[in-house]
Amino acid sequence: MTTTTTTTTAALQKYLSSYSLALAEDPSKGRKVVATSLIERGSIVTTSQPLGTVPLKAHRNEFCNYCFRKLGASQYSTTPLKRCSRCKSAYFCDMNCFKNAWLSYHQYVCRPKSSDEEEDDDDEDKEENVLSMDVEMLERVALNATRYHKRKAKMDQEEEEEGVSGSSSSNGHEEDVEQEEESVEVTMEAFESLMDHGNKHSRHVQEHFAKVAQRAMSKSYLEDTPLTQQDLIRFMGRFRCNNFSIYDQQLFAIGEGTYPVASLFNHDCRPNAAILFDGALLMVKAIDDIEPGHEITVAYVDIAHSRTVRKQTLKDKYYFECRCDRCRDDNPVGRIDAMLGEEMSDWDRAASLLQEGEENGDTDRARILQLLEKDWDLLMLTRRFNRHNNEVPDTDEPLTLPYYVHFLLPFLTPYLWATSNPAIRFVGGSTPVGTSMTIQHITEFDDPPTAFARPYPGETYLEVLGNAIDKTLSYKTPDRVIPYRITTLANCTRLFFDEMMEGHWRNATKLGMYILVQYAIIYPPYHPMLAQHLLLLAKSAWNSIIQNELVTQTKQLEKVQERGVRRWILLAKETIAHTFGKQSQMWREVIELEWIFIREQKLKK
């Protein structure tokens, strides 16, 4: 995130170099991380160890409070988490994690709670909860920083004494550092290079920093720290501009962490890398091929937000004006935001929820449900827009949500992925729709290659994206439920999860297809959000087939949906393999779904 322009220290330089990375000066950003050799999509750009982590209160009993692995997350272990018998508020995988936590910080904070404190925990308001989390994070970082400074002072003194006697140990110490492991020196040097933005913070925020620092300094275990209260206030400034939310494999936030090395990477609203977690270990994953000399960027905010919200958030929290391609209008990526429009204000969102609560039949949610049930003929639209017959919607009519989905899906899937990965395989340009195929493994798309697809999607990523946006905006705008607006995406996303929860799989599949169109436009093809959604869509479509078999004898729609399931499974495999990897729970889930799908196809022949 935001860093100073001071000279990079030797330990940090050596660590970055081992990952083919380097820090370079940038006149507008201060510093940036660039690749020194080709970094392939799916590669780990680097990892980052936490200087401090804090689990969210709501998830303390679900994840190990030290390594942040979930109960039963490993296929080899389903052992329940072990609760600390003394404080009864911390949970750990096993004795090894408990010992590491004890040596690091838990020995200082572990104490039995009185009945009054337990009642206070139950009644703790949001502001106090934020304060207690900030104090906890500050204490952990302060403990680690104190240990580092004391050890460094001792080593400096020993080296000085040895230097007087004519010997030198500094070179030997450097040789002992393993290049691909992040040492404490690397973590602390990266942390001390981060900006705290001093007086740029609002008065209210600065008062909060002072309150947190004062409470931390009052703890007995920080009495002998060389750090001052002003040092801790500076730490708080760094936290605000650099800390990361820790996510589980389903991309739900479960904690917060201070990751100094990861904080060196700058923001972009169309990033070429993404942040993922293996427990408490942060990984920077390449989601594009990154050429030597090119900057490696991540997203500080969810890029599904409108430009106004993104820019304001970045300015308010990180103190910079974003000028990336997505935040300009002179390129196809920048035109995404003109298509998305603006988000609802908090007041509008509250009013909308109130209106839904009153079951008003004229809400956008009600209109979307009507479209799903009455105006969305899945069989007809899938046959009409099939990547072979060059069909386009009537240009004299508004582009309604169902037509928007079925018109754009053939443009974007799988062709956006094919522009990014030439290794993607197609059956061929002459395969007629509905042809029966013998499936052993789903390794190729039963769609025509790009050159044979009709309408022609485009050859490059920017060409496909630009064509999709141009064609969409050439149609009349519907009076209500404008399909490409960000407000419609928000409504449909909530409805998607509601319909899944209620077992309405046909509706969930339609909504999932719509969300896929929007995500494919908003996110890079190999972004984790797309990987996760493709798996959900494949599951929804498969459940829809099973539900359809139980309710009706209609086989025509079932065949159409089977081809959709096949496509979503293959796209999910392609995306998950390059983001979460083949050791992840998501990969196991998509392979299991593929196996079930192939088995059922064989049984039907």
Coordinates of C-alpha atoms in Angstrom, one line a residue:
M1 CA 0.0 0.0 0.0
T2 CA 1.5 3.4 0.8
T3 CA 5.3 3.4 1.4
T4 CA 8.0 5.8 1.9
T5 CA 10.7 6.4 -0.7
T6 CA 13.6 5.6 1.6
T7 CA 16.3 3.2 0.5
T8 CA 15.3 -0.4 0.6
T9 CA 17.3 -2.4 3.2
A10 CA 19.5 -5.4 2.2
A11 CA 17.3 -8.1 3.9
L12 CA 14.1 -6.8 2.2
Q13 CA 15.9 -6.5 -1.2
K14 CA 17.3 -10.0 -0.9
Y15 CA 13.9 -11.4 0.0
L16 CA 12.1 -9.7 -2.9
S17 CA 14.8 -10.7 -5.3
S18 CA 14.3 -14.3 -4.5
Y19 CA 10.8 -14.0 -5.9
S20 CA 12.0 -12.1 -9.0
L21 CA 10.7 -8.8 -7.6
A22 CA 12.2 -5.4 -7.1
L23 CA 11.1 -2.1 -5.6
A24 CA 11.3 0.8 -8.1
E25 CA 10.7 4.5 -7.6
D26 CA 7.5 5.9 -9.1
P27 CA 6.9 9.7 -9.3
S28 CA 3.2 9.4 -8.6
K29 CA 3.1 6.5 -6.2
G30 CA 6.4 6.8 -4.3
R31 CA 7.4 3.1 -4.7
K32 CA 6.1 0.2 -6.7
V33 CA 6.8 -3.5 -6.9
V34 CA 7.9 -4.7 -10.4
A35 CA 8.6 -8.1 -11.8
T36 CA 12.2 -8.8 -12.8
S37 CA 11.3 -11.9 -14.9
L38 CA 8.1 -13.4 -16.3
I39 CA 5.5 -14.3 -13.7
E40 CA 2.9 -16.7 -15.0
R41 CA -0.8 -16.6 -14.2
G42 CA -1.5 -18.7 -11.2
S43 CA 2.0 -18.3 -9.7
I44 CA 2.5 -17.1 -6.2
V45 CA 4.1 -13.7 -6.6
T46 CA 5.2 -13.7 -3.0
T47 CA 3.9 -14.6 0.4
S48 CA 3.6 -12.4 3.5
Q49 CA 3.9 -13.3 7.1
P50 CA 1.7 -11.4 9.6
L51 CA 3.3 -9.1 12.2
G52 CA 0.0 -9.4 14.1
T53 CA -3.4 -11.0 13.6
V54 CA -6.8 -10.7 15.4
P55 CA -9.8 -13.0 14.7
L56 CA -13.2 -11.4 14.4
K57 CA -15.2 -11.9 17.6
A58 CA -18.0 -13.8 15.7
H59 CA -15.5 -16.4 14.4
R60 CA -13.2 -17.0 17.3
N61 CA -14.6 -20.5 18.0
E62 CA -14.6 -21.5 14.3
F63 CA -11.0 -20.9 13.4
C64 CA -7.7 -21.5 15.1
N65 CA -6.8 -18.1 16.6
Y66 CA -3.1 -18.6 15.7
C67 CA -3.0 -20.2 12.2
F68 CA -6.5 -19.3 11.1
R69 CA -7.4 -22.7 9.8
K70 CA -11.0 -23.8 10.0
L71 CA -12.2 -26.8 12.0
G72 CA -12.4 -29.7 9.5
A73 CA -10.8 -27.6 6.7
S74 CA -8.2 -30.3 6.2
Q75 CA -9.3 -33.5 4.6
Y76 CA -7.0 -35.3 7.0
S77 CA -8.1 -33.7 10.2
T78 CA -11.6 -33.2 11.7
T79 CA -10.3 -32.7 15.3
P80 CA -12.3 -30.1 17.2
L81 CA -10.6 -26.9 18.1
K82 CA -9.2 -26.8 21.6
R83 CA -10.2 -23.9 23.9
C84 CA -7.7 -22.4 26.2
S85 CA -8.6 -23.7 29.7
R86 CA -7.6 -20.5 31.4
C87 CA -9.1 -17.6 29.5
K88 CA -11.8 -19.7 27.7
S89 CA -11.9 -17.2 24.9
A90 CA -9.1 -18.4 22.5
Y91 CA -9.2 -21.5 20.3
F92 CA -6.4 -23.5 18.7
C93 CA -5.9 -26.4 16.4
D94 CA -3.5 -28.3 18.6
M95 CA -0.8 -28.0 21.2
N96 CA 1.7 -26.8 18.6
C97 CA -0.5 -23.8 17.6
F98 CA -1.1 -23.1 21.3
K99 CA 2.6 -23.1 22.2
N100 CA 3.4 -20.8 19.3
A101 CA 0.6 -18.4 20.3
W102 CA 1.7 -18.6 23.9
L103 CA 5.3 -17.6 23.1
S104 CA 4.2 -14.9 20.7
Y105 CA 1.5 -13.1 22.7
H106 CA -1.0 -15.3 24.5
Q107 CA 1.0 -15.6 27.7
Y108 CA 0.5 -11.9 28.2
V109 CA -3.2 -11.6 27.5
C110 CA -4.4 -15.0 28.9
R111 CA -6.3 -14.6 32.2
P112 CA -9.6 -15.8 33.5
K113 CA -12.5 -13.4 33.0
S114 CA -14.8 -12.4 35.8
S115 CA -18.6 -12.8 35.5
D116 CA -18.9 -9.0 35.0
E117 CA -16.5 -9.1 32.1
E118 CA -18.3 -11.9 30.4
E119 CA -21.5 -9.9 30.7
D120 CA -19.7 -6.9 29.2
D121 CA -18.6 -9.1 26.3
D122 CA -22.2 -10.0 25.6
D123 CA -23.3 -6.4 25.7
E124 CA -20.3 -4.9 23.9
D125 CA -21.3 -2.3 21.4
K126 CA -19.9 -1.9 18.0
E127 CA -17.6 1.0 18.9
E128 CA -16.1 -0.8 21.9
N129 CA -15.7 -3.9 19.8
V130 CA -13.6 -1.9 17.2
L131 CA -11.6 -0.4 20.0
S132 CA -10.8 -3.7 21.7
M133 CA -9.8 -5.3 18.3
D134 CA -7.5 -2.3 17.6
V135 CA -6.0 -2.6 21.1
E136 CA -5.4 -6.3 20.6
M137 CA -3.8 -5.8 17.2
L138 CA -1.6 -2.9 18.5
E139 CA -0.5 -5.0 21.5
R140 CA 0.6 -8.0 19.3
V141 CA 2.5 -5.8 16.9
A142 CA 4.1 -3.8 19.7
L143 CA 5.2 -7.1 21.4
N144 CA 6.8 -8.3 18.2
A145 CA 8.4 -5.0 17.5
T146 CA 9.8 -4.8 21.0
R147 CA 11.3 -8.3 20.7
Y148 CA 12.8 -7.3 17.4
H149 CA 14.3 -4.0 18.6
K150 CA 15.8 -5.6 21.7
R151 CA 17.3 -8.5 19.7
K152 CA 18.7 -6.1 17.1
A153 CA 20.2 -3.9 19.8
K154 CA 21.9 -6.9 21.3
M155 CA 23.2 -8.1 18.0
D156 CA 24.5 -4.6 17.1
Q157 CA 26.3 -4.5 20.4
E158 CA 27.8 -8.0 19.9
E159 CA 28.9 -7.1 16.3
E160 CA 30.5 -3.8 17.6
E161 CA 32.4 -5.7 20.3
E162 CA 33.5 -8.4 17.8
G163 CA 34.5 -5.7 15.4
V164 CA 36.9 -4.2 18.0
S165 CA 38.6 -7.5 18.3
G166 CA 39.0 -7.7 14.5
S167 CA 36.4 -10.3 13.8
S168 CA 33.2 -9.8 11.8
S169 CA 29.9 -11.8 12.0
S170 CA 27.7 -9.6 9.8
N171 CA 28.5 -11.4 6.5
G172 CA 28.0 -14.8 8.1
H173 CA 24.6 -13.7 9.4
E174 CA 23.5 -12.6 6.0
E175 CA 24.5 -16.0 4.5
D176 CA 22.4 -17.8 7.0
V177 CA 19.2 -16.1 5.9
E178 CA 17.2 -18.4 3.7
Q179 CA 16.3 -16.4 0.6
E180 CA 12.7 -17.7 0.2
E181 CA 11.7 -17.5 3.8
E182 CA 10.5 -14.2 5.3
S183 CA 12.7 -13.4 8.3
V184 CA 11.7 -11.2 11.1
E185 CA 14.2 -8.6 9.7
V186 CA 12.3 -8.6 6.4
T187 CA 8.9 -8.2 8.0
M188 CA 10.1 -5.4 10.3
E189 CA 12.0 -3.5 7.6
A190 CA 8.9 -3.6 5.4
F191 CA 6.7 -2.5 8.3
E192 CA 9.0 0.5 9.1
S193 CA 8.9 1.6 5.5
L194 CA 5.1 2.1 5.5
M195 CA 3.7 5.5 5.8
D196 CA 1.4 6.5 8.7
H197 CA 0.1 9.7 7.0
G198 CA 0.4 11.5 10.3
N199 CA -1.9 14.6 10.4
K200 CA -3.9 13.6 7.3
H201 CA -6.2 11.6 9.5
S202 CA -9.3 13.3 10.7
R203 CA -9.4 14.6 14.3
H204 CA -11.8 11.9 15.3
V205 CA -9.5 9.2 13.9
Q206 CA -6.4 10.7 15.6
E207 CA -8.3 10.8 18.9
H208 CA -9.1 7.1 18.4
F209 CA -5.5 6.3 17.7
A210 CA -4.4 8.1 20.9
K211 CA -7.0 6.3 23.0
V212 CA -5.9 2.9 21.6
A213 CA -2.2 3.7 22.2
Q214 CA -2.9 4.9 25.7
R215 CA -4.8 1.7 26.6
A216 CA -2.0 -0.5 25.1
M217 CA 0.7 1.4 27.0
S218 CA -1.1 0.8 30.2
K219 CA -0.6 -3.0 29.9
S220 CA 2.0 -4.4 32.3
Y221 CA 3.7 -6.5 29.7
L222 CA 4.6 -3.4 27.7
E223 CA 6.1 -1.5 30.6
D224 CA 9.7 -2.2 29.5
T225 CA 9.1 -1.6 25.7
P226 CA 11.5 0.9 24.1
L227 CA 8.4 2.1 22.1
T228 CA 6.7 5.3 23.1
Q229 CA 3.1 6.2 23.0
Q230 CA 3.8 8.3 19.9
D231 CA 5.4 5.2 18.2
L232 CA 2.2 3.3 18.8
I233 CA 0.1 6.2 17.4
R234 CA 2.2 6.0 14.2
F235 CA 1.6 2.2 14.2
M236 CA -2.1 2.9 14.2
G237 CA -1.7 5.2 11.2
R238 CA 0.1 2.4 9.4
F239 CA -2.7 -0.1 10.3
R240 CA -5.4 2.1 9.0
C241 CA -3.7 2.5 5.6
N242 CA -2.2 -1.0 5.3
N243 CA -4.0 -3.7 7.2
F244 CA -5.8 -6.6 5.4
S245 CA -9.0 -8.5 6.2
I246 CA -8.2 -12.2 6.5
Y247 CA -10.5 -14.4 4.4
D248 CA -11.4 -18.0 4.5
Q249 CA -11.7 -20.2 1.4
Q250 CA -15.2 -19.0 0.7
L251 CA -13.9 -15.4 0.8
F252 CA -15.7 -14.5 4.1
A253 CA -13.8 -12.2 6.4
I254 CA -12.7 -14.0 9.6
G255 CA -10.1 -11.6 11.0
E256 CA -7.6 -8.8 10.4
G257 CA -3.9 -8.8 10.0
T258 CA -0.8 -6.6 9.6
Y259 CA 1.1 -7.9 6.6
P260 CA 4.0 -5.5 5.9
V261 CA 5.4 -7.2 2.8
A262 CA 2.0 -7.5 1.1
S263 CA 1.5 -3.8 1.9
L264 CA 4.3 -2.9 -0.5
F265 CA 2.0 -3.6 -3.5
N266 CA 0.1 -0.7 -4.9
H267 CA -3.6 -0.6 -5.8
D268 CA -5.3 -0.8 -9.2
C269 CA -9.0 -1.1 -10.0
R270 CA -8.1 -3.7 -12.7
P271 CA -5.3 -5.6 -10.8
N272 CA -3.0 -8.3 -12.2
A273 CA -2.7 -10.0 -8.8
A274 CA -5.1 -11.0 -6.0
I275 CA -4.8 -11.5 -2.3
L276 CA -5.6 -15.0 -1.0
F277 CA -4.9 -16.7 2.3
D278 CA -3.7 -20.1 3.4
G279 CA -4.7 -19.9 7.0
A280 CA -2.9 -16.9 8.4
L281 CA -0.3 -16.9 5.5
L282 CA -1.1 -14.2 2.9
M283 CA -0.4 -15.1 -0.7
V284 CA -0.1 -12.6 -3.6
K285 CA -1.3 -14.6 -6.6
A286 CA -0.8 -13.6 -10.2
I287 CA -4.2 -13.5 -12.1
D288 CA -2.5 -12.4 -15.4
D289 CA 0.8 -13.1 -17.0
I290 CA 3.1 -10.3 -15.8
E291 CA 6.0 -9.3 -18.0
P292 CA 9.4 -8.2 -16.7
G293 CA 9.4 -4.5 -15.7
H294 CA 5.7 -4.4 -15.2
E295 CA 4.2 -3.3 -11.9
I296 CA 2.3 -5.9 -9.8
T297 CA -0.9 -4.5 -8.4
V298 CA -3.7 -5.7 -6.1
A299 CA -7.1 -4.2 -5.3
Y300 CA -7.5 -2.4 -1.9
V301 CA -11.3 -2.2 -2.4
D302 CA -13.9 -4.5 -4.1
I303 CA -13.7 -3.4 -7.8
A304 CA -17.4 -4.2 -8.2
H305 CA -18.1 -0.9 -6.5
S306 CA -18.9 2.1 -8.7
R307 CA -16.1 4.5 -9.6
T308 CA -17.4 7.2 -7.3
V309 CA -17.4 4.9 -4.3
R310 CA -14.0 3.4 -5.1
K311 CA -12.3 6.7 -5.6
Q312 CA -13.8 8.2 -2.5
T313 CA -12.9 5.2 -0.4
L314 CA -9.3 5.2 -1.7
K315 CA -9.1 8.9 -1.0
D316 CA -10.6 8.8 2.5
K317 CA -8.7 5.7 3.7
Y318 CA -5.5 5.6 1.7
Y319 CA -5.0 9.3 0.8
F320 CA -4.5 9.0 -3.0
E321 CA -6.4 9.8 -6.1
C322 CA -6.7 6.7 -8.3
R323 CA -5.8 7.3 -11.9
C324 CA -5.8 3.7 -13.2
D325 CA -7.3 2.6 -16.5
R326 CA -10.6 1.7 -14.8
C327 CA -10.9 5.2 -13.4
R328 CA -10.5 6.8 -16.8
D329 CA -12.9 6.9 -19.8
D330 CA -10.3 6.6 -22.6
N331 CA -10.2 2.8 -22.8
P332 CA -12.6 -0.2 -22.8
V333 CA -11.9 -1.0 -19.1
G334 CA -12.7 2.5 -18.1
R335 CA -16.0 2.4 -19.9
I336 CA -17.3 -0.3 -17.5
D337 CA -18.2 2.3 -14.9
A338 CA -20.3 4.4 -17.3
M339 CA -22.3 1.2 -18.0
L340 CA -22.6 0.3 -14.3
G341 CA -23.8 3.7 -13.1
E342 CA -24.0 4.7 -9.5
E343 CA -24.8 2.8 -6.3
M344 CA -27.7 3.4 -4.1
S345 CA -27.1 5.7 -1.1
D346 CA -27.5 4.3 2.4
W347 CA -30.8 6.1 2.6
D348 CA -32.0 4.7 -0.7
R349 CA -30.9 1.2 0.3
A350 CA -32.7 1.5 3.6
A351 CA -35.9 2.7 1.9
S352 CA -35.7 -0.1 -0.6
L353 CA -35.4 -2.7 2.2
L354 CA -38.3 -1.1 4.0
Q355 CA -40.4 -1.3 0.8
E356 CA -39.5 -4.9 0.4
G357 CA -40.4 -5.6 4.0
E358 CA -43.9 -4.1 3.3
E359 CA -44.2 -6.6 0.4
N360 CA -44.8 -3.9 -2.1
G361 CA -45.4 -5.5 -5.5
D362 CA -43.8 -2.7 -7.4
T363 CA -40.2 -3.0 -6.1
D364 CA -37.3 -3.9 -8.3
R365 CA -37.0 -7.2 -6.5
A366 CA -40.6 -8.0 -7.3
R367 CA -40.1 -7.1 -10.9
I368 CA -37.0 -9.3 -11.1
L369 CA -39.0 -12.2 -9.6
Q370 CA -41.7 -11.6 -12.2
L371 CA -39.0 -11.7 -15.0
L372 CA -37.7 -15.0 -13.6
E373 CA -41.0 -16.7 -13.4
K374 CA -43.0 -15.3 -16.4
D375 CA -40.7 -13.6 -18.9
W376 CA -37.6 -15.8 -18.9
D377 CA -37.9 -18.8 -21.2
L378 CA -34.7 -20.6 -20.6
L379 CA -35.1 -23.2 -23.3
M380 CA -36.1 -20.7 -26.1
L381 CA -33.4 -18.1 -25.3
T382 CA -30.6 -20.7 -25.0
R383 CA -31.6 -22.2 -28.4
R384 CA -31.8 -18.7 -30.0
F385 CA -28.5 -17.4 -28.7
N386 CA -26.2 -20.4 -29.1
R387 CA -22.8 -19.2 -30.4
H388 CA -23.6 -20.5 -33.9
N389 CA -26.5 -18.6 -35.6
N390 CA -25.4 -15.0 -35.4
E391 CA -28.6 -14.1 -33.5
V392 CA -29.0 -10.7 -31.9
P393 CA -32.0 -9.2 -30.0
D394 CA -34.4 -6.8 -31.8
T395 CA -32.7 -3.4 -32.0
D396 CA -36.1 -1.7 -31.8
E397 CA -36.8 -3.1 -28.3
P398 CA -35.2 -2.4 -24.9
L399 CA -32.7 -5.0 -23.8
T400 CA -34.4 -6.7 -20.9
L401 CA -32.6 -8.7 -18.3
P402 CA -33.3 -12.2 -19.8
Y403 CA -32.2 -11.0 -23.3
Y404 CA -29.2 -9.2 -21.9
V405 CA -28.0 -12.4 -20.2
H406 CA -28.5 -14.8 -23.2
F407 CA -27.1 -12.3 -25.7
L408 CA -23.9 -11.5 -23.7
L409 CA -23.1 -15.0 -22.4
P410 CA -22.1 -16.2 -25.9
F411 CA -19.8 -13.2 -26.2
L412 CA -18.1 -13.5 -22.9
T413 CA -18.0 -17.2 -22.0
P414 CA -15.7 -18.9 -22.7
Y415 CA -14.1 -16.3 -25.0
L416 CA -12.8 -13.9 -22.4
W417 CA -10.9 -16.7 -20.8
A418 CA -9.6 -17.9 -24.2
T419 CA -8.1 -14.5 -25.0
S420 CA -6.2 -14.8 -21.7
N421 CA -5.2 -18.4 -22.1
P422 CA -4.5 -19.8 -25.6
A423 CA -4.2 -23.3 -24.1
I424 CA -8.0 -23.5 -23.7
R425 CA -9.4 -26.1 -26.1
F426 CA -12.5 -26.2 -28.2
V427 CA -14.2 -29.1 -29.9
G428 CA -14.4 -27.4 -33.2
G429 CA -16.4 -24.9 -35.3
S430 CA -18.8 -27.4 -36.9
T431 CA -20.3 -29.1 -33.8
P432 CA -24.1 -28.5 -34.2
V433 CA -26.1 -27.6 -31.1
G434 CA -27.6 -30.6 -29.3
T435 CA -25.0 -33.1 -30.7
S436 CA -24.5 -36.0 -28.2
M437 CA -20.9 -36.3 -27.1
T438 CA -19.1 -39.1 -25.2
I439 CA -17.6 -37.5 -22.1
Q440 CA -14.6 -39.0 -20.3
H441 CA -13.2 -35.9 -18.8
I442 CA -14.4 -32.3 -19.3
T443 CA -11.2 -30.9 -20.9
E444 CA -12.6 -28.9 -23.8
F445 CA -15.5 -26.6 -24.6
D446 CA -18.2 -27.9 -26.9
D447 CA -18.4 -24.3 -28.3
P448 CA -16.9 -23.1 -31.6
P449 CA -13.5 -21.6 -31.4
T450 CA -13.3 -17.8 -31.4
A451 CA -12.9 -17.5 -35.2
F452 CA -16.1 -19.6 -35.8
A453 CA -18.3 -18.1 -33.1
R454 CA -21.3 -16.1 -34.3
P455 CA -21.6 -13.3 -33.4
Y456 CA -17.9 -12.9 -33.5
P457 CA -16.7 -11.9 -30.0
G458 CA -13.3 -10.5 -30.7
E459 CA -9.7 -11.7 -30.6
T460 CA -8.3 -9.9 -27.5
Y461 CA -9.6 -9.3 -24.0
L462 CA -10.1 -5.6 -24.6
E463 CA -11.8 -6.2 -28.0
V464 CA -14.2 -8.7 -26.5
L465 CA -15.0 -6.5 -23.5
G466 CA -15.4 -3.4 -25.7
N467 CA -17.7 -5.2 -28.2
A468 CA -19.9 -6.4 -25.3
I469 CA -20.2 -2.9 -23.8
D470 CA -20.8 -1.3 -27.2
K471 CA -23.5 -3.7 -28.2
T472 CA -25.2 -3.4 -24.8
L473 CA -25.3 0.4 -24.8
S474 CA -26.6 0.4 -28.4
Y475 CA -30.0 -0.8 -27.2
K476 CA -32.9 1.2 -25.7
T477 CA -32.9 1.4 -21.9
P478 CA -35.7 -0.4 -20.1
D479 CA -37.9 1.7 -17.9
R480 CA -37.2 -0.4 -14.8
V481 CA -34.6 -3.1 -14.0
I482 CA -31.9 -1.9 -16.2
P483 CA -29.8 -5.1 -16.5
Y484 CA -26.3 -3.7 -16.6
R485 CA -26.7 -1.2 -13.6
I486 CA -24.8 -1.9 -10.4
T487 CA -28.1 -1.5 -8.5
T488 CA -29.6 -4.5 -10.4
L489 CA -26.5 -6.5 -9.7
A490 CA -26.9 -5.8 -6.0
N491 CA -30.6 -6.8 -6.0
C492 CA -29.9 -10.0 -8.1
T493 CA -27.0 -11.1 -5.9
R494 CA -29.2 -11.0 -2.7
L495 CA -32.0 -12.7 -4.6
F496 CA -29.6 -15.4 -5.9
F497 CA -28.6 -16.5 -2.4
D498 CA -32.2 -16.3 -1.2
E499 CA -33.4 -18.5 -4.1
M500 CA -30.6 -21.1 -3.3
M501 CA -31.6 -21.1 0.3
E502 CA -35.2 -21.8 -0.6
G503 CA -34.3 -24.5 -3.1
H504 CA -35.6 -22.6 -6.2
W505 CA -32.8 -23.9 -8.4
R506 CA -34.2 -22.8 -11.8
N507 CA -34.4 -19.2 -10.6
A508 CA -31.0 -19.5 -8.9
T509 CA -29.5 -20.7 -12.2
K510 CA -31.0 -17.8 -14.1
L511 CA -29.7 -15.3 -11.6
G512 CA -26.3 -17.0 -11.4
M513 CA -26.0 -16.6 -15.2
Y514 CA -26.8 -12.9 -14.9
I515 CA -24.3 -12.4 -12.1
L516 CA -21.7 -14.3 -14.3
V517 CA -22.2 -11.8 -17.1
Q518 CA -21.7 -8.8 -14.7
Y519 CA -18.7 -10.4 -13.0
A520 CA -17.1 -11.2 -16.3
I521 CA -17.3 -7.6 -17.3
I522 CA -16.2 -6.2 -13.9
Y523 CA -13.5 -8.6 -12.8
P524 CA -10.4 -10.0 -14.7
P525 CA -11.2 -13.6 -15.9
Y526 CA -9.0 -15.3 -13.3
H527 CA -10.2 -13.2 -10.3
P528 CA -11.1 -15.2 -7.2
M529 CA -14.7 -13.8 -7.2
L530 CA -15.3 -15.3 -10.6
A531 CA -13.8 -18.7 -9.5
Q532 CA -16.1 -18.8 -6.5
H533 CA -19.2 -17.8 -8.5
L534 CA -18.6 -20.2 -11.4
L535 CA -18.6 -23.1 -8.8
L536 CA -21.9 -21.8 -7.3
L537 CA -23.4 -21.5 -10.8
A538 CA -22.4 -25.0 -11.8
K539 CA -23.9 -26.4 -8.5
S540 CA -27.1 -24.4 -9.0
A541 CA -27.5 -25.6 -12.6
W542 CA -26.9 -29.2 -11.7
N543 CA -29.4 -29.0 -8.8
S544 CA -31.9 -27.5 -11.3
I545 CA -31.5 -30.5 -13.6
I546 CA -32.1 -32.9 -10.7
Q547 CA -35.1 -30.9 -9.5
N548 CA -36.5 -30.8 -13.0
E549 CA -36.2 -34.6 -13.4
L550 CA -38.2 -35.0 -10.2
V551 CA -41.0 -32.6 -11.1
T552 CA -41.4 -32.9 -14.8
Q553 CA -40.7 -35.2 -17.7
T554 CA -39.5 -32.5 -20.0
K555 CA -36.1 -33.6 -21.5
Q556 CA -35.5 -30.7 -23.9
L557 CA -34.7 -28.2 -21.2
E558 CA -32.6 -30.8 -19.4
K559 CA -30.4 -31.3 -22.4
V560 CA -29.9 -27.5 -22.7
Q561 CA -29.0 -27.2 -19.0
E562 CA -26.6 -30.2 -19.2
R563 CA -24.5 -28.3 -21.8
G564 CA -24.6 -25.3 -19.4
V565 CA -23.4 -27.4 -16.5
R566 CA -20.6 -28.7 -18.6
R567 CA -19.5 -25.2 -19.6
W568 CA -19.7 -23.9 -16.0
I569 CA -17.8 -26.9 -14.6
L570 CA -15.0 -26.4 -17.1
L571 CA -14.8 -22.7 -16.6
A572 CA -14.8 -23.2 -12.8
K573 CA -12.0 -25.8 -13.2
E574 CA -10.0 -23.4 -15.4
T575 CA -10.4 -20.4 -13.0
I576 CA -10.0 -22.3 -9.7
A577 CA -6.8 -24.0 -10.9
H578 CA -5.2 -20.6 -11.5
T579 CA -6.5 -18.9 -8.4
F580 CA -7.2 -21.1 -5.4
G581 CA -5.1 -24.0 -6.8
K582 CA -5.6 -27.7 -7.1
Q583 CA -5.0 -28.3 -3.4
S584 CA -7.9 -26.2 -2.4
Q585 CA -11.3 -27.2 -1.1
M586 CA -12.9 -25.5 -4.1
W587 CA -10.9 -27.6 -6.5
R588 CA -12.1 -30.8 -4.7
E589 CA -15.7 -29.6 -4.9
V590 CA -15.6 -28.9 -8.6
I591 CA -13.8 -32.2 -9.3
E592 CA -16.5 -34.0 -7.3
L593 CA -19.2 -32.3 -9.3
E594 CA -17.5 -33.1 -12.5
W595 CA -17.4 -36.8 -11.5
I596 CA -21.1 -36.9 -10.6
F597 CA -22.0 -35.1 -13.9
I598 CA -19.9 -37.5 -16.0
R599 CA -21.3 -40.6 -14.2
E600 CA -24.9 -39.4 -14.8
Q601 CA -24.2 -38.7 -18.5
K602 CA -22.9 -42.3 -18.9
L603 CA -25.9 -43.8 -17.1
K604 CA -28.3 -42.0 -19.4
K605 CA -26.7 -43.3 -22.6

